[in-house]
Each structure stands twice: as C-alpha cells, then as structure tokens.
Coordinates of C-alpha atoms and ligand atoms in Angstrom, one line a residue:
X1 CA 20.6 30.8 5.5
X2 CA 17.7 28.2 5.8
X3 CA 19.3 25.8 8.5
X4 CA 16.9 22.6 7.1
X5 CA 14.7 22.5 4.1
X6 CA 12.3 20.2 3.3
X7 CA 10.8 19.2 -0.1
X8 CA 7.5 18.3 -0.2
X9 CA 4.5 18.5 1.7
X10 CA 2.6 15.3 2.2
X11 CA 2.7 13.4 5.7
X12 CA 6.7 12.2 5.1
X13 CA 7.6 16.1 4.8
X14 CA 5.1 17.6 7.2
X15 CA 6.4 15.2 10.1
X16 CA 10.1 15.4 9.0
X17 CA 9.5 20.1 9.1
X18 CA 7.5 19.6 12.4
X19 CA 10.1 17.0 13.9
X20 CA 13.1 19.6 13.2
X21 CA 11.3 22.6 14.2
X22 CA 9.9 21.2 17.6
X23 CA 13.9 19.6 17.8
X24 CA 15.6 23.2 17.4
X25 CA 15.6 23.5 14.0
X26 CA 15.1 26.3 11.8
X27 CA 13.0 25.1 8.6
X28 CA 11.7 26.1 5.3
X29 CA 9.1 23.5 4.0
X30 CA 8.4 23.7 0.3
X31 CA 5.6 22.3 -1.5
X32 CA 4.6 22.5 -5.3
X33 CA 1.0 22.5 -5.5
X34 CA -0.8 25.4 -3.8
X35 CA -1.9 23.5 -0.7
X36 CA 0.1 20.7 1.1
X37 CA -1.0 17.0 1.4
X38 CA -3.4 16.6 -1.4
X39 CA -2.9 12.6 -1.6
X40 CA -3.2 12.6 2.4
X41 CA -6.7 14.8 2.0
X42 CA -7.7 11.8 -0.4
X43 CA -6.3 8.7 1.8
X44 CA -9.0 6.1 3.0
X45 CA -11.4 7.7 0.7
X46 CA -10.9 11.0 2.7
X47 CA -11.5 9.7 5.7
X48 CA -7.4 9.3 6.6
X49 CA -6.6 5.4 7.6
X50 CA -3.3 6.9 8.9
X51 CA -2.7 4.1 11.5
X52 CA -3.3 0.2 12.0
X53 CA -3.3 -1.9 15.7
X54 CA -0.2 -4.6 16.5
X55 CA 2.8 -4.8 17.5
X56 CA 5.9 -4.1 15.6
X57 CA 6.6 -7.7 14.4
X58 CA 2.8 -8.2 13.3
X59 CA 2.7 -4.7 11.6
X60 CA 6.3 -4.9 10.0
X61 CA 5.0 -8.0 8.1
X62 CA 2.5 -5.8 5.8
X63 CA 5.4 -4.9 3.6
X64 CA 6.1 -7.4 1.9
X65 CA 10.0 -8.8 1.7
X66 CA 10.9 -5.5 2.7
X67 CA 9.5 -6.1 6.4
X68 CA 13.1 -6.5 8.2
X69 CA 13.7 -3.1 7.1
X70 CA 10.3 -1.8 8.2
X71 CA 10.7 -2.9 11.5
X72 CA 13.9 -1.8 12.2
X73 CA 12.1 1.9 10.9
X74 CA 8.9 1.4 13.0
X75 CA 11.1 0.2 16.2
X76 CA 12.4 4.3 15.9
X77 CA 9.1 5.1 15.4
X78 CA 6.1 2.9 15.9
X79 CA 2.0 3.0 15.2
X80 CA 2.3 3.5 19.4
X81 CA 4.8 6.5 18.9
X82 CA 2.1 8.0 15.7
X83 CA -1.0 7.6 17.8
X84 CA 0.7 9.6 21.1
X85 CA 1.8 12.2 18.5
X86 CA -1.4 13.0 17.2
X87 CA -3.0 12.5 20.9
X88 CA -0.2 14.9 22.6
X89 CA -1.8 17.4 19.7
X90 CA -5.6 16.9 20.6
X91 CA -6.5 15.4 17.7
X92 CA -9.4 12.5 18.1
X93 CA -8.4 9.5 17.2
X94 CA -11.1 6.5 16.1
X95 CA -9.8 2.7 15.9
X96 CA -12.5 1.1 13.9
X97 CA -13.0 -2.7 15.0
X98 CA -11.4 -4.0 11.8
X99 CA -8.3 -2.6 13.5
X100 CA -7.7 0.8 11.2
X101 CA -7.4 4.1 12.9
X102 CA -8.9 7.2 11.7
X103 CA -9.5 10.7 13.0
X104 CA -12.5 10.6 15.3
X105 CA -14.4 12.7 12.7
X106 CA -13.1 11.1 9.8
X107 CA -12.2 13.8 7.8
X108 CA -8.5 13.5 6.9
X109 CA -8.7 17.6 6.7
X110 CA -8.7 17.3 10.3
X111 CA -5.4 15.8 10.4
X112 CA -4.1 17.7 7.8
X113 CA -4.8 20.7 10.2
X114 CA -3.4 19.4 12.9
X115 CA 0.0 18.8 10.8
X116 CA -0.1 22.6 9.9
X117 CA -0.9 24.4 13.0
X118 CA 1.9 22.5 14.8
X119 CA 4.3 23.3 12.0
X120 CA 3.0 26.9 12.1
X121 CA 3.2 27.3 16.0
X122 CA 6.5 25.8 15.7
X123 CA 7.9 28.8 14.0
X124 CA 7.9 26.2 10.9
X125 CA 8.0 28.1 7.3
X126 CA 5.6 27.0 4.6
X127 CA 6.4 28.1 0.5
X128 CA 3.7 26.9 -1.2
X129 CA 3.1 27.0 -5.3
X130 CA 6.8 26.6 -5.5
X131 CA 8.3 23.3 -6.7
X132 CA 12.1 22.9 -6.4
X133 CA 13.9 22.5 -9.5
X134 CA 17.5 21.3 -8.8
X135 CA 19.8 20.9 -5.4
X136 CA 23.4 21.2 -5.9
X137 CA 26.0 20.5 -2.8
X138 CA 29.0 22.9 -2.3
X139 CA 31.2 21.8 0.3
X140 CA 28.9 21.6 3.5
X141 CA 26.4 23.8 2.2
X142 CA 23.4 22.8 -0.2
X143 CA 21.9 24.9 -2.8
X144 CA 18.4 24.1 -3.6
X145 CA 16.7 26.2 -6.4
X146 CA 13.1 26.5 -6.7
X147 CA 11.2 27.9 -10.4
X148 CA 11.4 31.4 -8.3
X149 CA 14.2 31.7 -5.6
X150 CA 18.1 30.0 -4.7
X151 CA 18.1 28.9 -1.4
X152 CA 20.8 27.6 0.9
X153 CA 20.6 25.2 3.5
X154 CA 22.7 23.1 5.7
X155 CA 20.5 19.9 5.3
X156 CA 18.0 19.2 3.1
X157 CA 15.1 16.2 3.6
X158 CA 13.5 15.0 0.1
X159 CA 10.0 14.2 0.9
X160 CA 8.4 14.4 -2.8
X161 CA 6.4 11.0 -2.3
X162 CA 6.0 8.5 -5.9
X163 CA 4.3 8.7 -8.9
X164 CA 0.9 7.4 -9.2
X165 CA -2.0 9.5 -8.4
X166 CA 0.2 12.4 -10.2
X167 CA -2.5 14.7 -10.1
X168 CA -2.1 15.3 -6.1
X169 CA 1.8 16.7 -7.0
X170 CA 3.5 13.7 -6.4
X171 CA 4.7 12.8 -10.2
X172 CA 8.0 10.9 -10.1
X173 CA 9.8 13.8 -11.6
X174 CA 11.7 14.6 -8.6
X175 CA 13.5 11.1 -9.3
X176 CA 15.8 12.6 -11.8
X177 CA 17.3 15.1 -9.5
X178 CA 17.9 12.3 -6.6
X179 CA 19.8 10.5 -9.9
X180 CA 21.9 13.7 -10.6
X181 CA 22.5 13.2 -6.7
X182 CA 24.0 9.6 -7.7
X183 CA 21.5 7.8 -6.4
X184 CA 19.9 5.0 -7.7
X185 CA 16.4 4.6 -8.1
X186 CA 14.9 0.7 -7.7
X187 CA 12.8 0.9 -11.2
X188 CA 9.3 2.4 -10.4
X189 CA 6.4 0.6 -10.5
X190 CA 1.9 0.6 -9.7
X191 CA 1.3 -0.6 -5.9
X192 CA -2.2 -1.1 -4.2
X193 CA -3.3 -1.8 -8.1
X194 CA -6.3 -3.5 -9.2
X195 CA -5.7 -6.3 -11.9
X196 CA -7.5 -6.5 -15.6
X197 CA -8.9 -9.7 -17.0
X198 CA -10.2 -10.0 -20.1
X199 CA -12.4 -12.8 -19.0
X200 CA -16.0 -12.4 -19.9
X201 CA -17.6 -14.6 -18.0
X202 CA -15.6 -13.5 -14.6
X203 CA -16.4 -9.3 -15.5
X204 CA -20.1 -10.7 -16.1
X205 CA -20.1 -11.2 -11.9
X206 CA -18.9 -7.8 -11.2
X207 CA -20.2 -6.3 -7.5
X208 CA -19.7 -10.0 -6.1
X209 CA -17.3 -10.0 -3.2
X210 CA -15.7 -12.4 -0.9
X211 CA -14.6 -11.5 2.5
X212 CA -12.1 -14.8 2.7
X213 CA -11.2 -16.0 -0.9
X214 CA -7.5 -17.2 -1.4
X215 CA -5.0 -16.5 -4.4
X216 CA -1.8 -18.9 -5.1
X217 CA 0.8 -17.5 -7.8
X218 CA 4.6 -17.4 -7.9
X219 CA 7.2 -14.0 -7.3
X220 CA 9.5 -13.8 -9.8
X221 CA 12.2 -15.0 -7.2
X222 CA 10.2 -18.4 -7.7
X223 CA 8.5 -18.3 -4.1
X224 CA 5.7 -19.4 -4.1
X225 CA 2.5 -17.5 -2.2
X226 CA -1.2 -18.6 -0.9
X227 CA -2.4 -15.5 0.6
X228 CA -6.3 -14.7 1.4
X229 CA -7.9 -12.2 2.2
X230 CA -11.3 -9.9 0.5
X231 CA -11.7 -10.0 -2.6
X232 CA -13.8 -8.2 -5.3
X233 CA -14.6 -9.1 -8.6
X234 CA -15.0 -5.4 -10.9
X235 CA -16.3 -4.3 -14.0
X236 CA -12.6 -5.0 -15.0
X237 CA -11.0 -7.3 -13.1
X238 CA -10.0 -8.2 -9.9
X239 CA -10.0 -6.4 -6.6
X240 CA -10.2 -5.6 -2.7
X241 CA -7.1 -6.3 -0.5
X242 CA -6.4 -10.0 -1.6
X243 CA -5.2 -8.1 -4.7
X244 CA -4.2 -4.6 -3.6
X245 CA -1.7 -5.9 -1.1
X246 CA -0.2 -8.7 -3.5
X247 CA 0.1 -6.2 -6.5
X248 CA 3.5 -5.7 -5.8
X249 CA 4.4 -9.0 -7.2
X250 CA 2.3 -8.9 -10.3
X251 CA 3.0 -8.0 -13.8
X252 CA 1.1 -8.0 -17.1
X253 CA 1.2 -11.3 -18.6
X254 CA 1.6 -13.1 -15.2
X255 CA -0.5 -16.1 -14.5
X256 CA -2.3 -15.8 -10.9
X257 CA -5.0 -18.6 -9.3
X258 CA -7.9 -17.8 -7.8
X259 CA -9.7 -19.7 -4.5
X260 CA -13.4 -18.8 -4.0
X261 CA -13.6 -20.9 -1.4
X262 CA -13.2 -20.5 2.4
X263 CA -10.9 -23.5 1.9
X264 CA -7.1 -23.3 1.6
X265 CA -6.6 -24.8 -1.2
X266 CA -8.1 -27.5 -4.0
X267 CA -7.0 -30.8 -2.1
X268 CA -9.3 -29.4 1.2
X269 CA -12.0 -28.4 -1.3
X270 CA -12.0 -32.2 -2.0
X271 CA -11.9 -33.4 1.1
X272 CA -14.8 -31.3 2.6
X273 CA -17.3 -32.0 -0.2
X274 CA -15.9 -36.1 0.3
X275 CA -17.1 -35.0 4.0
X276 CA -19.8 -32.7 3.5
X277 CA -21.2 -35.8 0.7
X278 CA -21.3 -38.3 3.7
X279 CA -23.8 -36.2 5.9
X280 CA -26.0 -34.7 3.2
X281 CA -25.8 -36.6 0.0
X282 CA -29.4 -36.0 -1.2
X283 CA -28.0 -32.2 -1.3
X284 CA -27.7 -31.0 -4.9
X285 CA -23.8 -30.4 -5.7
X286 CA -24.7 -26.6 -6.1
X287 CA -25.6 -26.6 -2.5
X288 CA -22.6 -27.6 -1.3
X289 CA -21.1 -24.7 -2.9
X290 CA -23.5 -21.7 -1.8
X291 CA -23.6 -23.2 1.5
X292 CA -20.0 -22.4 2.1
X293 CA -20.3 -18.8 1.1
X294 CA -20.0 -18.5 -2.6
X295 CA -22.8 -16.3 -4.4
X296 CA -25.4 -18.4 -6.2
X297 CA -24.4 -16.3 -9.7
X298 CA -20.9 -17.2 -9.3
X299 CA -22.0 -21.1 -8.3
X300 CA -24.0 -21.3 -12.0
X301 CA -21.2 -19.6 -13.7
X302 CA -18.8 -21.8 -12.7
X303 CA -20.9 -24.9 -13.3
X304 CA -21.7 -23.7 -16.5
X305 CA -17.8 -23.0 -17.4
X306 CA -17.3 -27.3 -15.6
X307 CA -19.8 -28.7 -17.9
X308 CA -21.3 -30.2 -14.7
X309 CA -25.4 -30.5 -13.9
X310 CA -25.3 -28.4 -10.6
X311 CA -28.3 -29.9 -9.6
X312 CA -27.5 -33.8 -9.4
X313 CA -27.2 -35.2 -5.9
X314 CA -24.0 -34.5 -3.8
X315 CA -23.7 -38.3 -3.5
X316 CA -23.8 -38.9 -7.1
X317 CA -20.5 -36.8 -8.2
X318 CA -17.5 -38.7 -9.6
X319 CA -14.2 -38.7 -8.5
X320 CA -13.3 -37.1 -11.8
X321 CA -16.2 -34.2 -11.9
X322 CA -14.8 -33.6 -8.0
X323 CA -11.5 -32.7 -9.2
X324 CA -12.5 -30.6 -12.1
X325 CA -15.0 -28.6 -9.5
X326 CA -12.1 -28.5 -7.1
X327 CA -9.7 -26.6 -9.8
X328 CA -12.4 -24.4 -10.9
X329 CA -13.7 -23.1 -8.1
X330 CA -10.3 -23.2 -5.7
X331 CA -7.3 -22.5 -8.6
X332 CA -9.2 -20.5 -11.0
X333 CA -6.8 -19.4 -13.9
X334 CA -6.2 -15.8 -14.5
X335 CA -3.6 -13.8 -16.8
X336 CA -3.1 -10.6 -15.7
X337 CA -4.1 -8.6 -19.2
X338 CA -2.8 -5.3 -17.4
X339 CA -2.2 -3.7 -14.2
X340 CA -4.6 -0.8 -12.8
X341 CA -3.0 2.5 -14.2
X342 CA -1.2 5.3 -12.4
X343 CA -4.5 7.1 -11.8
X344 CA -6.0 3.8 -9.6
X345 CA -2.3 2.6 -8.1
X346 CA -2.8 3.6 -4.7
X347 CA 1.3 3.7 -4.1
X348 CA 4.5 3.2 -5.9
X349 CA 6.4 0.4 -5.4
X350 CA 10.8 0.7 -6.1
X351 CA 12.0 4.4 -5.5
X352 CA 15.4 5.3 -3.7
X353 CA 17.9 2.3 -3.2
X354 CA 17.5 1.1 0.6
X355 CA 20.8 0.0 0.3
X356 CA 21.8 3.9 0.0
X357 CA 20.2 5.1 3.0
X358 CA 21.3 4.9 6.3
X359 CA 18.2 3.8 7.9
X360 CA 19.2 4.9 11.6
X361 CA 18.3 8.6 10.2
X362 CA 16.9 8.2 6.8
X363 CA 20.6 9.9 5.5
X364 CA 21.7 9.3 2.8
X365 CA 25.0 7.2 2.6
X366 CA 26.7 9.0 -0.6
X367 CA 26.0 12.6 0.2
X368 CA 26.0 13.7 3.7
X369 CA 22.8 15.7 5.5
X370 CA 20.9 14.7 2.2
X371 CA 18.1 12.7 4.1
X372 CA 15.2 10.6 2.2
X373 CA 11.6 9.6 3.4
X374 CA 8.1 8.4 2.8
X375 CA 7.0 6.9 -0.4
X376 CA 9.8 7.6 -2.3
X377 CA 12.3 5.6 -1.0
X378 CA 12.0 1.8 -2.3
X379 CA 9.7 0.4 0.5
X380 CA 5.5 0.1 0.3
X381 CA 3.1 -1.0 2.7
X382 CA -0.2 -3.1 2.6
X383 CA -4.0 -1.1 2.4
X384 CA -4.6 -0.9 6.1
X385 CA -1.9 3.1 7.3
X386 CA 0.6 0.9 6.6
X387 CA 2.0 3.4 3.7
X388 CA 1.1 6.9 6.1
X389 CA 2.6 5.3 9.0
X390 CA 5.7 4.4 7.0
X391 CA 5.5 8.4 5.6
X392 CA 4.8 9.3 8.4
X393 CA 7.9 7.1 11.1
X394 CA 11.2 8.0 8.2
X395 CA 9.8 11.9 8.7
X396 CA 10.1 11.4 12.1
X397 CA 13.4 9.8 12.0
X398 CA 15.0 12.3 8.9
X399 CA 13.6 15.5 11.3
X400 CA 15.1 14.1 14.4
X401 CA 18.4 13.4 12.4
X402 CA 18.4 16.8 10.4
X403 CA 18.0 18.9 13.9
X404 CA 20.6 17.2 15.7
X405 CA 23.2 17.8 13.5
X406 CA 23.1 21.2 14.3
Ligands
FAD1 C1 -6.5 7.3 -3.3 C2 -5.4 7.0 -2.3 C3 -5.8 6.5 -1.1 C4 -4.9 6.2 -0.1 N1 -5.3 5.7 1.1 C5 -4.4 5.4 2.1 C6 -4.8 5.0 3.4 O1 -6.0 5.1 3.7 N2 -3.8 4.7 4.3 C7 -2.5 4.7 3.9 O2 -1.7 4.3 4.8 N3 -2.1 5.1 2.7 C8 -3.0 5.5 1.8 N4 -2.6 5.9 0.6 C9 -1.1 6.1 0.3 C10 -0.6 7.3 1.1 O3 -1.4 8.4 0.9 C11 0.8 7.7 0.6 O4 1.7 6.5 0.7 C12 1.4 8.9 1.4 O5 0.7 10.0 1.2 C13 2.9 9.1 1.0 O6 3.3 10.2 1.7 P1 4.6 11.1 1.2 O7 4.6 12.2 2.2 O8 5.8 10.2 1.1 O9 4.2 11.5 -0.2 P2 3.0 12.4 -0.8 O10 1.8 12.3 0.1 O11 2.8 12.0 -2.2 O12 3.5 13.9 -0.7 C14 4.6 14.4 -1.5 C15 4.4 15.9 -1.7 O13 5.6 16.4 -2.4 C16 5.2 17.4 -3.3 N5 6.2 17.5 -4.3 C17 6.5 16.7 -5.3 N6 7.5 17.2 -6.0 C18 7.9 18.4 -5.5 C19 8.9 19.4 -5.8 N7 9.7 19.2 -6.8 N8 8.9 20.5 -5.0 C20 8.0 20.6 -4.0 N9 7.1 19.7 -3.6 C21 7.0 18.6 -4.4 C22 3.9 16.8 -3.8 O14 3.1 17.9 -4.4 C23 3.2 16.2 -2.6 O15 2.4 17.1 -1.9 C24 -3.5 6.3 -0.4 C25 -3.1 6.8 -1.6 C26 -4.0 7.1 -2.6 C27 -3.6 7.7 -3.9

C-alpha cells in the first residue's frame, strides 16, 4: 500500500509529494500529461515569477476579499519560507527591482528541475501519462483508480489545479470527482482575464499603455473599487494588471470606468487643470493632457469623441467643457462585451469551498486525510507569484499534514 498519493503534478502537488517524502512519508505522485508542470514551464512567459517581496500583511492583500484566509496560509508558509526552500536546494534565485522573483536564469525549467530531483532523491514516486479516474474511501483506507491501475492509500492530496489554460492538463474535470466526494465547488470562473470592448475608437489605440491609469466600478456586493495600476489598451480590449488583477470581479455586461490620468479621480482632474490653467494659460488644452503622461493619439481621440477644439488656450476652457474633459478622460465608460476566454485566463477563480477545508492542514473537513491545494481550492492571487506562491505554501502545508499522520 501507497502510504500518500498525490494527484497532480504542477507546483501545489510537487511541493505537497516532496514535503511528505522529505517528512517520512512514502509517496506516489501521479500526473496525467506525460511530463509534470506544464502551466508552471509556461508561468511568467517561461520565465517562472514564482515569488513576490513583502511581508505577510502586504502580500496577503493581493487576493482579493479572500486575503484573511491567505494570510493565515502564508503565516504557515510564507514568500520567506519559498525563497529558503528553493535556496536550501541551490537553485539561483533573481528579485527583479519591480519586486518579482525569478530563477536566476529565468528559465522556469530550471525550477521545474529542481522540484523533480528533490522529489526523486527523496525516494518520491513519479506515474506519469496516467490521470486518476475516481477515489472511493473504505473505512480508513482510500481507493484511488487511475485509467490503468487501483491503488490504495492511507491519504490522498488533490493537487489537479483549475480550468483555464486546459491544454497544460489542468481541465476542471477533476471537479466532479471532489463533488462525488461531497464537496462543494464555489462556481468556476476566468481569473487574470483580459476584458473585450466593442468600442472602435478605444481598439483603434491598441499598443498604447499606461503605467499608472485608474479604473472605478462596483462588486456585485455593491463595494465600490478605485484601483490603479498598468494598463494596456489591445487589439481587443483592455489589459495589463489594472485589469488582470481586478478580473475577478468582472462579468460580461458589467459597466467599468476608466482613468487615463495620473489623477485619482475626475474631481482632481479638475482641480489640476483649474491649477495647471493659472501658471500656463497660453498652453493649448491638449497640452495639458500630454504633459501629464497621456499619449498624443489617445489626447486627439478623446477630443475628437468631447467635441472640444484641443488646441484653444488652457485659459479659455469653460467650466462646462472642463467637466465633460474630466469624465472623458478620468471615468471613461466601458461595458464589458466579454471576458478573455479559458485559453487567455491566466487562473481560475471559485474551486473547492474554503469553508470545507481545514486550513491548518489543507484537510478536508467532511472526509478525513482527503487534503486540497493550489489552484483548485476557491482562492486566486494577483499577477505578480502570488498564484505559485499560494500553489506552492497549501502543498507545503497538505505534505506536512499527510506525513504526520502517519
Ligand atoms: C500563461 C500563464 C502564466 C502564468 N504566470 C504566472 C506567474 O508568472 N506567476 C504566478 O504566480 N502564477 C502564474 N500563473 C498561474 C500559475 O501557473 C498557477 O496558478 C499554478 O500553476 C497552479 O498550480 P497547481 O499546482 O495548483 O495547478 P497546475 O499547475 O494547474 O497543476 C495541476 C496538475 O494536475 C494535473 N492533473 C489534472 N487532472 C489530473 C488527474 N485527473 N490525474 C492526474 N493529474 C491531473 C495537470 O495535468 C497539471 O499538471 C500563470 C498561469 C498561466 C496559464
């Protein structure tokens, strides 16, 4: 008998199999695909942001209104804790200035190597090719059936990831057999996802970018949210982490506003070109705007949309032209046509109920030694290793948990 099994073999699995084995325990790792961590090998285009700087209460703020939970996780196992890991295994580590850690070569196959020569010299077993099928609990003892073999195991740790990017393996179907488990799954849905607009004039400034733009729009709990952050206008849409990281709230047909400026929000925009009027009035009123960081092709475009002469004198602007610039260029309207699709969705937001999980060991609270982590269970993270460090801290803690039971 296998003592622990582990399904899946992205970064949640391969820490949970290395965890147990360095901890005592004897483990079989499966994986479905014919080589483990496909979506790690693609992470930060292939270059593996696994990692980001700051302490716990900073980091545990990057996922969204799920960042009590995440920092009771991160306190078990912390960026710190991740870093020393891969250290303690020689592997080079790179912070980039923007805060973002990386392997020093910046291949992601480097850490993927890393993970599997530990596992390996670990005494670790690694089934690839094989996807499990069904896992059935007798008493104290589990069986898990794969498309070839039955296996039996005293514990077993789902680490079968979500289900966007289904080409790397991880597909959602393994959702269905946590439900035949009694679980209940949070309903699935596109994370890290560009937006689509169907708004000519916007799609005709794709390539432009802003490196401090705001966005204001309500959650469906009625909060109300002003982030900022880079954004990028696409071929499509809208991107670049202002709209990555606040995907999670967004649905087709929802109404979002957009802030080009480097103001926070259309009442400051006022009051700066009020200011800005007083010291250089002769200025023409498209000055004002490309002097505070907006591209020239998005300045006429805008204009053009106002019905305003962008070249008449600062001084010269009415109070009622100020206010229409102010809403177009600081609470631009968008409707969210559509959501980027599974195959652009960097992560999955929902997946296993927190509330079932005991998150001291990742356990699960209705069937005992059944253990959950990584991007399955109903908790996503910013762009940034906030969703590998998440992978990779409830691995460590479901290993750690699954060993000592003995
Ligand atoms: C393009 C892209 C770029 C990304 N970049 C970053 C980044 O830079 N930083 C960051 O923090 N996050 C990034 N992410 C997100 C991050 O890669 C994931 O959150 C992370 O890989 C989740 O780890 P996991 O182990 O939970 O799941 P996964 O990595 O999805 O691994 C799950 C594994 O389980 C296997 N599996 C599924 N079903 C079965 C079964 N029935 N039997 C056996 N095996 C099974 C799958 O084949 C897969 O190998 C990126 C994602 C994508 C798609």
């Amino acid at each position: 008998m296998d003592k622990i099994i582990v399904i899946g073999a992205g970064p949640a699995g391969l820490m949970a199999a290395i965890t147990a084995a360095k901890n005592g325990g004897t483990v079989l790792l499966f994986e479905k695909n014919a080589h483990p961590a496909k979506k790690l090998s693609i992470s930060g285009t292939g270059q593996c942001n696994f990692t980001h700087d700051g302490d716990i209460a900073f980091f545990a703020q990057h996922y969204g209104e799920k960042g009590k939970i995440a920092s009771r996780i991160l306190k078990r196992f912390s960026n710190e804790d991740l870093i020393n890991f891969f250290k303690d295994l020689g592997l080079e580590i790179y912070r980039r200035e923007d805060g973002k850690y990386f392997p020093i070569s910046m291949r992601s196959s480097d850490v993927i190597d890393c993970l599997l020569c530990t596992y390996d010299f670990l005494g670790g077993k690694l089934i690839l090719n094989d996807p499990v099928i069904s896992i059935e609990k007798k008493e104290t003892i589990f069986l898990v059936s794969t498309e070839k073999k039955r296996y039996t195991a005293n514990s077993v740790i789902c680490a079968t990831g979500g289900y966007t990017y289904p080409k790397t393996g991880s597909d959602g179907q393994f959702f269905s057999i946590i439900e035949n488990l009694n679980h209940h799954i949070v309903p699935l849905g596109k994370g890290l996802s560009p937006i689509i607009t169907q708004d000519e004039a916007i799609l005709m400034l794709s390539g432009i970018s802003f490196k401090n733009a705001g966005l204001l729009f309500r959650t469906k709990k009625g909060k109300q949210l002003n982030p900022r952050g880079e954004l990028l206008i696409t071929h499509r849409g809208f991107s670049g982490p202002l709209i990555l990281d606040n995907s999670r709230y967004f649905e087709k047909g929802m109404k979002i506003y957009l802030n080009f400026t480097p103001f926070q929000d259309k009442e400051m925009l006022k009051k700066n070109m009020l200011d800005y009027s007083e010291k250089h009035g002769k200025k023409s009123l498209a000055a004002f705007f490309t002097d505070h960081t907006i591209p020239k092709r998005m300045v006429n475009t805008l204009f053009n949309m106002a019905k305003i002469d962008k070249d008449i004198p600062l001084s010269n602007l009415t109070a009622e032209d100020r206010k229409k610039l102010s809403k177009i260029f600081a609470e631009y309207p968008t409707t969210i046509q559509e959501m980027g699709s599974i195959n652009n969705s960097m992560v999955t937001t929902g997946g296993i109920a927190l509330s079932e999980i005991k998150l001291s060991t990742m356990e699960s609270k209705i069937i005992n030694a059944l253990y959950f982590c990584g991007e399955m269970i109903d908790i996503d993270g910013d762009t940034g290793g906030y969703n590998i460090q998440m992978a990779f801290s409830t691995g460590f803690i479901a290993g750690l948990a699954a060993s000592r039971r003995g």
